Coordinates of C-alpha atoms and ligand atoms in Angstrom, one line a residue:
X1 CA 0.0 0.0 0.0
X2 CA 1.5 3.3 -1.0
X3 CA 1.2 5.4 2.6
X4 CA -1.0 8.3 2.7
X5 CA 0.2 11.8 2.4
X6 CA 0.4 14.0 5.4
X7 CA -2.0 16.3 3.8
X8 CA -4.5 13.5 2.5
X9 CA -4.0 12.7 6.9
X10 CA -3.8 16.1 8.7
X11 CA -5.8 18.7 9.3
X12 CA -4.8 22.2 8.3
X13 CA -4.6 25.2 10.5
X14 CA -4.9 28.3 8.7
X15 CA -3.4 31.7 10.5
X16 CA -4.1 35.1 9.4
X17 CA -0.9 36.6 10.7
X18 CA -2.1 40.1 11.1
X19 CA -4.8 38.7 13.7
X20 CA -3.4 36.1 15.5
X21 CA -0.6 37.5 17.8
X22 CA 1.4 40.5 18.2
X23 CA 4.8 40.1 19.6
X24 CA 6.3 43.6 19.4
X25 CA 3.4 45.7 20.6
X26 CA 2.8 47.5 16.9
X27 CA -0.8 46.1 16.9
X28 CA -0.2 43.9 14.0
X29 CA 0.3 39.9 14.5
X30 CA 3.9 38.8 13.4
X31 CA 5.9 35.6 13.2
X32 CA 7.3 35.6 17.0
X33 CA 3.7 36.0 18.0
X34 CA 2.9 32.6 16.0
X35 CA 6.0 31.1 17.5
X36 CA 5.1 31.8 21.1
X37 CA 1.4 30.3 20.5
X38 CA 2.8 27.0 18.7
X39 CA 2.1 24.5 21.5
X40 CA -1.7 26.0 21.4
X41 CA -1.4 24.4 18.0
X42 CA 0.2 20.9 18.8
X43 CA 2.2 20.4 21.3
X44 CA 2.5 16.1 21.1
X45 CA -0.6 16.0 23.8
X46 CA -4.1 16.1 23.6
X47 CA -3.9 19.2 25.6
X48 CA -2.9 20.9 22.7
X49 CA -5.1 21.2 18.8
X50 CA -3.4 18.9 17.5
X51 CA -3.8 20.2 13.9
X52 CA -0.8 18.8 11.4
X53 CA -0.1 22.3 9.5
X54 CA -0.5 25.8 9.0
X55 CA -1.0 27.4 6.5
X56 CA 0.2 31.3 6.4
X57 CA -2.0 34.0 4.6
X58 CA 0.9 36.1 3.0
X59 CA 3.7 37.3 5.0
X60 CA 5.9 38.8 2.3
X61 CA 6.5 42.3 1.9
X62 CA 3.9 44.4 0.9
X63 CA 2.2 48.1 0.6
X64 CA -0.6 46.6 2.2
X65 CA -3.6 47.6 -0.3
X66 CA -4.9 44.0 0.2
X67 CA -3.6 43.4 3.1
X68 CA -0.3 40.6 2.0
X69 CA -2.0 39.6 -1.1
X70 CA -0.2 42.2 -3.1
X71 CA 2.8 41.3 -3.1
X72 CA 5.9 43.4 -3.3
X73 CA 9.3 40.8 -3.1
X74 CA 8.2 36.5 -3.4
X75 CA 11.2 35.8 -1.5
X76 CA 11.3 37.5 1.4
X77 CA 9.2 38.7 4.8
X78 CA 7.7 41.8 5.3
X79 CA 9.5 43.4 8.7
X80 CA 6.2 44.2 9.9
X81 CA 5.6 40.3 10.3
X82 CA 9.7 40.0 11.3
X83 CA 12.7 38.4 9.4
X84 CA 13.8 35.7 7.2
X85 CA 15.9 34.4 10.5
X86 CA 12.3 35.0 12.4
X87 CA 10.7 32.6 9.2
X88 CA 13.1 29.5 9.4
X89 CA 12.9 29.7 13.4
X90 CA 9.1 29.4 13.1
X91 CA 9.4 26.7 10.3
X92 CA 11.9 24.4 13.0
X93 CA 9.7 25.0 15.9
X94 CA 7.1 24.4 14.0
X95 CA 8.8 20.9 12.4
X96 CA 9.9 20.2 16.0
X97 CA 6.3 19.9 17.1
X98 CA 5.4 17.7 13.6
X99 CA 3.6 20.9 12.2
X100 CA 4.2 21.6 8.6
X101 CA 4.3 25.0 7.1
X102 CA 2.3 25.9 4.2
X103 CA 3.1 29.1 2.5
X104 CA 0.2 31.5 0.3
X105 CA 1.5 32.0 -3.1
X106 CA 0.0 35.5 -4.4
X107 CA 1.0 34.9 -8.3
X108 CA -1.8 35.3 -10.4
X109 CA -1.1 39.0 -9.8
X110 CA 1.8 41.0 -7.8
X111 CA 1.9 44.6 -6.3
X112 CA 2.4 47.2 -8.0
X113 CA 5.3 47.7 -6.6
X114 CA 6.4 44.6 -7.0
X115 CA 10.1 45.7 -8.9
X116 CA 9.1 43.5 -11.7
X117 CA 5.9 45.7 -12.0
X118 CA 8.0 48.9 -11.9
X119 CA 9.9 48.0 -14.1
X120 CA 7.6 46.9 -16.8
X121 CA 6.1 50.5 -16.2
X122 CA 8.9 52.0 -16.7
X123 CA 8.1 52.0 -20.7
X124 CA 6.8 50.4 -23.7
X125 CA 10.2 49.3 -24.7
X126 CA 11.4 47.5 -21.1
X127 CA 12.3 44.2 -21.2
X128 CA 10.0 43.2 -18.4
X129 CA 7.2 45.2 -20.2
X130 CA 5.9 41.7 -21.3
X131 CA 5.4 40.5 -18.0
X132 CA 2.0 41.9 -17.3
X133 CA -0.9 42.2 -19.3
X134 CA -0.5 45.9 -21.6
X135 CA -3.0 46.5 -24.0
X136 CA -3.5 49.9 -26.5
X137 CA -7.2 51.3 -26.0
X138 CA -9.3 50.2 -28.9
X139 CA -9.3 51.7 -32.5
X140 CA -10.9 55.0 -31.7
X141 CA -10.4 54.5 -27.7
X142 CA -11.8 52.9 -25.3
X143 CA -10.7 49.8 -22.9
X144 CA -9.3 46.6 -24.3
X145 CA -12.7 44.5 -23.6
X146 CA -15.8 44.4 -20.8
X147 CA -13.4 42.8 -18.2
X148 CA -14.7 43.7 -14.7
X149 CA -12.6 43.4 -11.7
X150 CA -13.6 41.5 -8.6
X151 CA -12.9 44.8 -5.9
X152 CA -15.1 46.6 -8.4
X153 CA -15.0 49.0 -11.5
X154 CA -13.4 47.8 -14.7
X155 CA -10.2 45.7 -14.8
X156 CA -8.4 47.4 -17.0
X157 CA -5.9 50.6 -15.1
X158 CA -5.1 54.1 -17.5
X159 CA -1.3 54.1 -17.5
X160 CA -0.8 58.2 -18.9
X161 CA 2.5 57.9 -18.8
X162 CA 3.0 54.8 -21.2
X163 CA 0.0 55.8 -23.0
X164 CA -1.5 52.0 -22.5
X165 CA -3.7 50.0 -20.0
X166 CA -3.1 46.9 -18.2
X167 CA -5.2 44.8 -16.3
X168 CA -5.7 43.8 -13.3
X169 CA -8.4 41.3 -11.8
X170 CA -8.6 42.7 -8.5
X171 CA -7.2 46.6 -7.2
X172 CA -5.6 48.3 -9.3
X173 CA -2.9 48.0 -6.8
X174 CA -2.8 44.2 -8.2
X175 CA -1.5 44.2 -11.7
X176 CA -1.7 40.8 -13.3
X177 CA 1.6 38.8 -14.5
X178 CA 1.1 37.2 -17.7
X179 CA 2.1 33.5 -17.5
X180 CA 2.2 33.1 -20.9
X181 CA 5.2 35.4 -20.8
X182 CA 8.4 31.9 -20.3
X183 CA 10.8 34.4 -18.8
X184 CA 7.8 36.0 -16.0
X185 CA 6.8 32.3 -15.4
X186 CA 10.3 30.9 -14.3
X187 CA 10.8 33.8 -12.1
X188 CA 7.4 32.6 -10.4
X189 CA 8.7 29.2 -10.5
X190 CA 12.1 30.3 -8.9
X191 CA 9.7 31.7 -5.8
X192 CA 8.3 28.7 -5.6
X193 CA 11.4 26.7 -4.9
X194 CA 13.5 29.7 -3.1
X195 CA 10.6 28.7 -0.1
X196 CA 10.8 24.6 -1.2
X197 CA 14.8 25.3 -0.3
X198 CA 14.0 26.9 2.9
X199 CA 11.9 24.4 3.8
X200 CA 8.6 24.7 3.5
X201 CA 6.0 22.0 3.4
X202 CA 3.9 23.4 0.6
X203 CA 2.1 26.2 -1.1
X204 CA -2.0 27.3 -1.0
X205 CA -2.4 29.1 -4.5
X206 CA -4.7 32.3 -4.8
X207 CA -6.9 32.3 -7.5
X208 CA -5.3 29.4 -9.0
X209 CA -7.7 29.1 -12.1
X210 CA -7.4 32.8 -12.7
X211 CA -3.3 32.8 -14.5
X212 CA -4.4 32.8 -17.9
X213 CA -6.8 34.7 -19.6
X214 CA -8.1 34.2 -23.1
X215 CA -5.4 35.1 -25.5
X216 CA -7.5 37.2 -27.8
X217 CA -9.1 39.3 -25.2
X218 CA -12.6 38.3 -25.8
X219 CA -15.3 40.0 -23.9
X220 CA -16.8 37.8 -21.0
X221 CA -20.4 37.4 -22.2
X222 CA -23.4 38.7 -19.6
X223 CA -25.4 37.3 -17.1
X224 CA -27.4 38.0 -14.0
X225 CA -26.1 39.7 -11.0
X226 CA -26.1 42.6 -8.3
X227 CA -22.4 44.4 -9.0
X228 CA -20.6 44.5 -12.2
X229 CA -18.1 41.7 -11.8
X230 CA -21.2 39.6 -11.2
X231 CA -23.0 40.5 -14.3
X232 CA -20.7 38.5 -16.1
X233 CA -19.7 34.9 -16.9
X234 CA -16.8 34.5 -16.3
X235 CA -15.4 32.5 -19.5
X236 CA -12.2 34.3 -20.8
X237 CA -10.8 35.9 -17.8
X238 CA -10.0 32.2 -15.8
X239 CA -10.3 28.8 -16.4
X240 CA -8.0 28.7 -19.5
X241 CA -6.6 25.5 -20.4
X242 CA -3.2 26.6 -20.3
X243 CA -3.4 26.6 -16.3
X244 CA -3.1 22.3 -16.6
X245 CA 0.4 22.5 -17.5
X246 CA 1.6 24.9 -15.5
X247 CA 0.0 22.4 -12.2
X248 CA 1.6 19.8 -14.0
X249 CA 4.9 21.5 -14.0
X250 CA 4.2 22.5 -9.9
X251 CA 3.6 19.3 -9.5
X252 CA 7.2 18.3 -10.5
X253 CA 8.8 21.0 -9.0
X254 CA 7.3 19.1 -5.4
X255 CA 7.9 16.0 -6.4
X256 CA 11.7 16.5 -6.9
X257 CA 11.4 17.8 -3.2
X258 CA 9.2 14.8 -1.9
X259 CA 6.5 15.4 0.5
X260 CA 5.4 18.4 -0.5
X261 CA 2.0 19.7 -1.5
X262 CA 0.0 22.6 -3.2
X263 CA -4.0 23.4 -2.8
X264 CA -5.7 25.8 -4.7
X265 CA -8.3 28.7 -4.3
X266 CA -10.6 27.9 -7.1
X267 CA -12.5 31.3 -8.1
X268 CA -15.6 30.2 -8.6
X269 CA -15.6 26.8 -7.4
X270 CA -17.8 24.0 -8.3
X271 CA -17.0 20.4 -6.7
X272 CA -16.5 19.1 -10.4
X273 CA -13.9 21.7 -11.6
X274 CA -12.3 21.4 -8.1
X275 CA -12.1 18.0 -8.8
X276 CA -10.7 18.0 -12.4
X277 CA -7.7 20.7 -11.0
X278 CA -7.0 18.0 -9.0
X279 CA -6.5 15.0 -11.1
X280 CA -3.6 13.1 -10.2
X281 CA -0.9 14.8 -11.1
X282 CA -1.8 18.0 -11.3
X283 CA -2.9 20.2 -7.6
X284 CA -2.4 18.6 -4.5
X285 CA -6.0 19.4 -3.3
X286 CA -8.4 22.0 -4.3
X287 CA -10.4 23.9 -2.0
X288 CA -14.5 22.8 -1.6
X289 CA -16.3 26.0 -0.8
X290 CA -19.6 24.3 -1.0
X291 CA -19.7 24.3 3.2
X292 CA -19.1 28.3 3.4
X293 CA -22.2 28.7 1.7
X294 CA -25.2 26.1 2.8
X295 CA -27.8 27.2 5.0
X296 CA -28.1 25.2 8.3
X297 CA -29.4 22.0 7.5
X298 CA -28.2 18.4 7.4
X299 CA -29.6 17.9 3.9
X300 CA -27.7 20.6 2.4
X301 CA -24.4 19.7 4.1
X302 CA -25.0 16.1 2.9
X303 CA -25.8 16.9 -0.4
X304 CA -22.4 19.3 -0.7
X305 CA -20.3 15.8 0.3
X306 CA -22.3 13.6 -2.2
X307 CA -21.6 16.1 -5.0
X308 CA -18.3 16.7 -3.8
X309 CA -17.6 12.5 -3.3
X310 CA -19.2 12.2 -7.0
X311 CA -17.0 14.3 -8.1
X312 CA -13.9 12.8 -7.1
X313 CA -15.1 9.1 -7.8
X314 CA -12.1 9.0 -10.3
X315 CA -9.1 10.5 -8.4
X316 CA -7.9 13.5 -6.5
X317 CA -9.2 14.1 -2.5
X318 CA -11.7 15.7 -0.6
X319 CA -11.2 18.7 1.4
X320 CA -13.7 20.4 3.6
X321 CA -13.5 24.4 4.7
X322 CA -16.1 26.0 6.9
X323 CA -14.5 29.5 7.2
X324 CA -11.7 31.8 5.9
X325 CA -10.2 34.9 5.7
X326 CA -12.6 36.1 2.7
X327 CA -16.1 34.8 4.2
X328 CA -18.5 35.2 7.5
X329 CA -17.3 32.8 10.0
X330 CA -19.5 29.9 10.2
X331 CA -20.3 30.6 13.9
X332 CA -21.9 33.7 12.9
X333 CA -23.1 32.4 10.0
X334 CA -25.2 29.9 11.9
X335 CA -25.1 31.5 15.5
X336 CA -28.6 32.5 16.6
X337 CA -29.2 31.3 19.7
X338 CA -27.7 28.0 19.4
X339 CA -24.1 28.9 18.2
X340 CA -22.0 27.0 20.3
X341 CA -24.2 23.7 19.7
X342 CA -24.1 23.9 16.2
X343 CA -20.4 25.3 16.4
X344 CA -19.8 21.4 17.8
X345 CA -21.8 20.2 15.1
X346 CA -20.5 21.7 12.5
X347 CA -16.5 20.9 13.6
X348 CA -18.0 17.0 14.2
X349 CA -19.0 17.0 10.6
X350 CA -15.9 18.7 9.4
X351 CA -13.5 16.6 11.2
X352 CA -15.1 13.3 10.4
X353 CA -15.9 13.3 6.3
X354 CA -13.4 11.6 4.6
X355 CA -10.9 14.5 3.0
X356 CA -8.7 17.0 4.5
X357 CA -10.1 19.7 6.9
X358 CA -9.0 23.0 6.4
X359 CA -9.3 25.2 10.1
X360 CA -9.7 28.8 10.4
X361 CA -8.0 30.6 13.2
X362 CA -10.2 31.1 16.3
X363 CA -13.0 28.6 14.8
X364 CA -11.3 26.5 17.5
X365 CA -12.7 28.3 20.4
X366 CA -16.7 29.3 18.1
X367 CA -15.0 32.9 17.5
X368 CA -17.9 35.5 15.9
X369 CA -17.4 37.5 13.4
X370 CA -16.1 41.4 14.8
X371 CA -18.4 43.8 14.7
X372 CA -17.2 46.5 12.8
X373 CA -17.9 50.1 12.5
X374 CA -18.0 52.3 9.3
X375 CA -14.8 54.5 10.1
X376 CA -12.8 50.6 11.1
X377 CA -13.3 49.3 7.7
X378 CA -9.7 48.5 6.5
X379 CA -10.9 46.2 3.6
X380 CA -11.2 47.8 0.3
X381 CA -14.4 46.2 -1.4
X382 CA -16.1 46.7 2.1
X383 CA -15.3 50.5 1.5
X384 CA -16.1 50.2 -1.8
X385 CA -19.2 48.7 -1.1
X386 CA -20.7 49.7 2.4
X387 CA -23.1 49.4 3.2
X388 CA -24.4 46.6 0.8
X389 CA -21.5 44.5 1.8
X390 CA -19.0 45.4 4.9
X391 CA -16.1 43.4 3.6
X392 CA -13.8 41.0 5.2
X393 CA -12.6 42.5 7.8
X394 CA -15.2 40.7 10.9
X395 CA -13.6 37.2 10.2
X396 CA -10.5 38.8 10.3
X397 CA -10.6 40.5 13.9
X398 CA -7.6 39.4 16.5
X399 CA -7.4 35.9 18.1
X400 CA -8.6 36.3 22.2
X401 CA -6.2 34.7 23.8
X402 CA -7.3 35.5 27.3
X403 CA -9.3 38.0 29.1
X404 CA -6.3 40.5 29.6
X405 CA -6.6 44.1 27.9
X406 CA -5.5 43.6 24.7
X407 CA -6.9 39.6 24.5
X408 CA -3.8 38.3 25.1
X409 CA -2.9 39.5 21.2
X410 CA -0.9 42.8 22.0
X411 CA -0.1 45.1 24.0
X412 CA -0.7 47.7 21.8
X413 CA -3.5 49.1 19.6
X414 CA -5.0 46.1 17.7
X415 CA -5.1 46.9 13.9
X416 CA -9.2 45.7 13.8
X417 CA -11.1 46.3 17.1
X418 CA -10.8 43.1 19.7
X419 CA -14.4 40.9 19.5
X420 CA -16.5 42.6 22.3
X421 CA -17.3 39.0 23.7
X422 CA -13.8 38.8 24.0
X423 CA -13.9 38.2 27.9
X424 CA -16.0 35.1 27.9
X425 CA -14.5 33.6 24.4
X426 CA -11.1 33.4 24.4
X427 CA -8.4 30.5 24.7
X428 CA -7.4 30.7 28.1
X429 CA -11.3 30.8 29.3
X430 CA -11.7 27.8 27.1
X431 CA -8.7 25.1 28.2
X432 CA -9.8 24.0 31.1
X433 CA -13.2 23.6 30.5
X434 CA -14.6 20.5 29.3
X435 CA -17.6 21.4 27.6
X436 CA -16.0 24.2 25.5
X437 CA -16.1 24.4 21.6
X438 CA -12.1 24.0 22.3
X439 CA -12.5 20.6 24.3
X440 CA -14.6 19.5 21.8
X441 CA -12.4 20.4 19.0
X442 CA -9.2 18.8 20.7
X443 CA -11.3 15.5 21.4
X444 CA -12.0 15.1 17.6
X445 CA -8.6 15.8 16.2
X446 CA -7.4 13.4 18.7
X447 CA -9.6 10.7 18.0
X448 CA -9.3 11.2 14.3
X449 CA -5.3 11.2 14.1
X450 CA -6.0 7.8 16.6
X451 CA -8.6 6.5 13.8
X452 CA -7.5 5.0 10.3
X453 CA -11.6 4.9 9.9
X454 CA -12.2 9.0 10.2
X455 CA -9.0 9.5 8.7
X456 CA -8.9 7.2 5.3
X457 CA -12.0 5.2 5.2
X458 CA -14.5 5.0 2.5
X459 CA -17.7 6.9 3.7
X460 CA -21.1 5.7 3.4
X461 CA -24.5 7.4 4.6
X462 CA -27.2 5.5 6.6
X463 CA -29.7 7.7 5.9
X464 CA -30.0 8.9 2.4
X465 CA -32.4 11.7 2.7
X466 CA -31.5 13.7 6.5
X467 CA -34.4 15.7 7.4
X468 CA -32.9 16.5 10.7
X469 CA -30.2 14.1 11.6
X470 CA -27.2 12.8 9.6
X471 CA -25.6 9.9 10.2
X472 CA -22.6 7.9 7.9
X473 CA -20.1 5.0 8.8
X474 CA -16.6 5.4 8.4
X475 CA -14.7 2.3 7.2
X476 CA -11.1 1.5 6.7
X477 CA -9.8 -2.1 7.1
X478 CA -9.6 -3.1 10.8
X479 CA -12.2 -0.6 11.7
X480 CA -15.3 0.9 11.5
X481 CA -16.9 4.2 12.9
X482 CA -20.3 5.8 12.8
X483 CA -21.1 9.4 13.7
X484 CA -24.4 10.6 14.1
X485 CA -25.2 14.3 13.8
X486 CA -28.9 16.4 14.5
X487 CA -28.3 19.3 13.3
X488 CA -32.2 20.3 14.9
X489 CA -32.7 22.3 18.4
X490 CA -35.5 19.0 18.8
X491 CA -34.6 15.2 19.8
X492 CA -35.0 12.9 16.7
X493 CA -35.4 9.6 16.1
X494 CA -33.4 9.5 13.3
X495 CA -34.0 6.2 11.0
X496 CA -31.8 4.5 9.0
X497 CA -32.6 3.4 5.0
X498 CA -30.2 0.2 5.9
X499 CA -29.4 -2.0 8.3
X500 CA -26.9 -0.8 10.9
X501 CA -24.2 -3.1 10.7
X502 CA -24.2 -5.8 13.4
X503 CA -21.7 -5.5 16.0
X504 CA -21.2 -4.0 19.8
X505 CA -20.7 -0.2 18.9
X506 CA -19.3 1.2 21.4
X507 CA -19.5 5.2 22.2
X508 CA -16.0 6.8 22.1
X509 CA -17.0 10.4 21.6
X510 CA -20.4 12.9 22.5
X511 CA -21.0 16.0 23.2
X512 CA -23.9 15.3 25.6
X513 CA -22.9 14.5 29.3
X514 CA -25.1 11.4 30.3
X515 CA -24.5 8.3 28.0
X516 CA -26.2 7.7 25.0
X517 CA -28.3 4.5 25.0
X518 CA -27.2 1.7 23.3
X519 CA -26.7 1.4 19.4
X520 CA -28.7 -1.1 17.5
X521 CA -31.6 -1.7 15.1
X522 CA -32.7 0.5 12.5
X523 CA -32.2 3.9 14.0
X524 CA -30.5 6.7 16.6
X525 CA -32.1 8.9 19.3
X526 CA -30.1 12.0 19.2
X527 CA -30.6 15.1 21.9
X528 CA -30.9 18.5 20.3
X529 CA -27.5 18.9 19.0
X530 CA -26.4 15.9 19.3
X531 CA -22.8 14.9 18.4
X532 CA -22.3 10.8 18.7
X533 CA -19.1 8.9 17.8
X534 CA -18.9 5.4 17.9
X535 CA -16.8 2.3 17.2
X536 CA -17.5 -1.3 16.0
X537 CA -15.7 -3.6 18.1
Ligands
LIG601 C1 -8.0 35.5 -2.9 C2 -7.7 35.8 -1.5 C3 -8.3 37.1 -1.1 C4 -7.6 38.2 -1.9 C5 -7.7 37.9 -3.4 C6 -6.8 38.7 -4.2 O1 -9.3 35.4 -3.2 O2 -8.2 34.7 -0.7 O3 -8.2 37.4 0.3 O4 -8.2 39.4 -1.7 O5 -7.4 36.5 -3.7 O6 -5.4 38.3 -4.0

């Protein structure tokens, strides 16, 4: 049997640095504030997460327009997040605790002060001019096509100077590199393995399908929407079929390192196209959004991991995402009254499909979204857009450590405003309490890294239809699980559509106190909320 790869195993941790812990006092999270909260994260026990990487939104230099994902130098750490020496010290801590590191790669587009962007600027006739995407105005004026960008207005940036346009997908800030350019792409490449030799684990890829746009420029036809970048289809600006060899050439470039990896943010995800970047051979793992946008209810959540299992019937890996630095998080999503029940729920589910769970910062604890005034907005589409949308910035607020001033995350001004539940949701509050989201969280990661079942087994649903309640077994030679889910505020009697299995079952995880009766016969009681684990024996 070929072993599995750690991140077909593990679960991923992602950390937004800005937000997770400030060191130095400035306010702004930095890489000796993730060092000093790495035994939160895994320290060998199942006092600690337990997760088996994190991934890093950009730390690179950068002006900042989009927070990191502008990116002004690919090989190298912006001081406001600390030093190269800072970098390799987190990557061996990090290793010395059996956490991989997992870098953001921002290459669909750089800053605009990226020096290759400068430089290309600089006039029609540089050699780097080639390197982004310059286009004259139309015969009589006018922009190149109907290309909308994502932040808002049109994609294509007035240069007076050079007398031509180029584009950009998101802020103008964000000029797009042009892959098709060989001499732009190895430099990208060269990134790539400049982190590969320092030691990094792997790579999560922004807008991965979004490299190559139509060579001729065609204008994206229109559809249905509320703003301009949504009253298009999307057909020439991603999804090109050029992007398959440049994952096949990724793909090499990790291979010759061994045990490395690359997921992708698919703009515009579907579980099928997720699935075809993913073919063997090509990505590591693509990102399913499909959970960050169902509405609370254990039919829609199974129907996302039937597609998403259909999907991949012929190759690649599930992987399962909740929240992230660009949507709600889930606990405010589906808070209400109920939010720490479902919060368990929800992380049950998550952390027992068969695929790799990605974790956002704070989720760990049921961390709400920020509230955030009108004069706090740092994110530019949520000041381009307030008030129909507020941007990013309330999944992005600081990490509460504890119920010090400052949350445990600085001594200093933090850069977004601290949650105001702060006091009662933080780490600290949540370690040494049993029944906390955190407890609950450690519990599964442990049981799963202990379980070839949760971890690699086929899964199978028991009931095919959930009104209320899902339940699905787990199987893996040598062992077989079954976790059982309500997703309601009411008890069900939640019935199977085939026979449960005949064996002792025996209860190793729940989130309710008093034990659950036994398990046999054609169906489960679950109390509201519900969370059951058990094993065949
Ligand atoms: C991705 C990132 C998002 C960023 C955008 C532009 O969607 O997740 O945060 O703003 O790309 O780089």
């Amino acid at each position: 049997m070929t072993p599995t790869p750690w991140w077909q195993d593990g679960v991923i941790y992602q950390i937004y640095p800005r937000s997770f812990a400030d060191a130095d006092g400035d306010g702004v999270g930095d890489l000796r504030g993730i060092l000093a909260h790495l035994d939160h994260l895994n320290d060998g026990t199942p006092r600690s997460l337990g997760v088996d990487a994190i991934w890093l939104s950009p730390v690179y230099p950068s002006p900042g327009y989009d927070f990191g994902y502008d990116v002004a130098d690919y090989c190298n750490i912006d001081p406001l997040f600390g030093s190269l020496a800072d970098f390799d010290r987190l990557v061996n801590e990090a290793h010395r605790r059996g956490i991989r590191v997992i870098m953001d790669m921002v290459v669909n587009h750089s800053s605009h002060e990226h020096p290759w962007f400068v430089e290309s600027r600089a006039s029609r006739g540089s050699p780097k001019r080639d390197w982004y995407l310059w286009r004259d105005p139309r015969p009589g004026g006018g922009l190149p096509n109907n290309w909308e960008a994502v932040f808002g207005g049109r994609a294509w940036q007035w240069d007076e100077a050079s007398r031509q346009y180029y584009y950009h997908m998101f802020l103008k800030e964000q000029p797009d590199l042009n892959w098709r350019n060989p001499e732009a792409r190895r430099a990208v490449m060269q990134a790539f393995r400049f982190w590969l030799e320092r030691g990094v684990d792997g790579f999560r890829l922004d807008v991965v399908n979004a490299y190559f746009k139509d060579a001729g420029l065609r204008n994206n036809p229109p559809r249905l929407g509320l703003r301009g970048y949504e009253r298009q289809a999307h057909v020439f600006d991603m999804d090109q079929p050029e992007l398959l060899d440049v994952y096949r050439e990724l793909h090499e470039l990790l291979e010759e390192f061994g045990e490395r990896m690359a997921v992708g943010e698919v703009m515009h995800e579907t579980p099928e196209k997720a699935a075809r970047y993913s073919a063997p051979g090509l990505l590591s793992l693509a990102f399913n959004f499909e959970f960050t946008h169902q509405p609370w209810a254990a039919s829609a959540f199974q129907r996302a991991v039937t597609r998403c299992e259909a999907a991949l019937a012929t190759g690649g890996w599930p992987c399962y995402v909740l929240s992230n630095h660009d949507v709600s998080r889930h606990a405010s999503r589906y808070g209400a009254r109920h939010a720490v029940e479902r919060a368990k729920v929800a992380a049950a589910l998550l952390l027992t499909l068969r695929g790799t769970p990605f974790l956002y910062y704070g989720e760990e604890i049921g961390m709400r979204n920020g509230r955030i005034r009108r004069e706090e907005i740092q994110d530019p589409p949520g000041k381009r857009y307030w008030p129909l949308y507020g941007g990013r910035d309330p999944e992005r607020t600081p990490m509460p450590w504890s119920a010090e001033a400052g949350a445990g995350f600085t001594h200093g001004r933090p850069w977004l405003p601290l949650n105001r539940d702060f006091r009662e949701v933080n780490v600290a509050a949540q370690r040494d309490d049993p029944h906390s989201v955190f407890s609950f969280y450690r519990q599964l990661i442990w049981l799963r890294k202990a379980s070839v079942a949760l971890r690699r087994g086929s899964y199978r649903p028991l009931i095919r239809t959930p009104r209320r309640a899902q339940v699905y077994l787990r199987e893996a030679p040598g062992q077989r699980m079954l976790v059982a889910l309500n997703f309601s505020a009411q008890p069900v009697l939640a019935a199977f559509d085939e026979p449960l299995p005949r064996a002792a079952w025996r209860l190793r995880l729940c989130t309710h106190a008093a034990a659950h009766e036994p398990l046999q016969g054609g169906g489960i009681h679950l109390r509201p909320y519900e969370v059951c684990i058990f094993e065949a024996e």
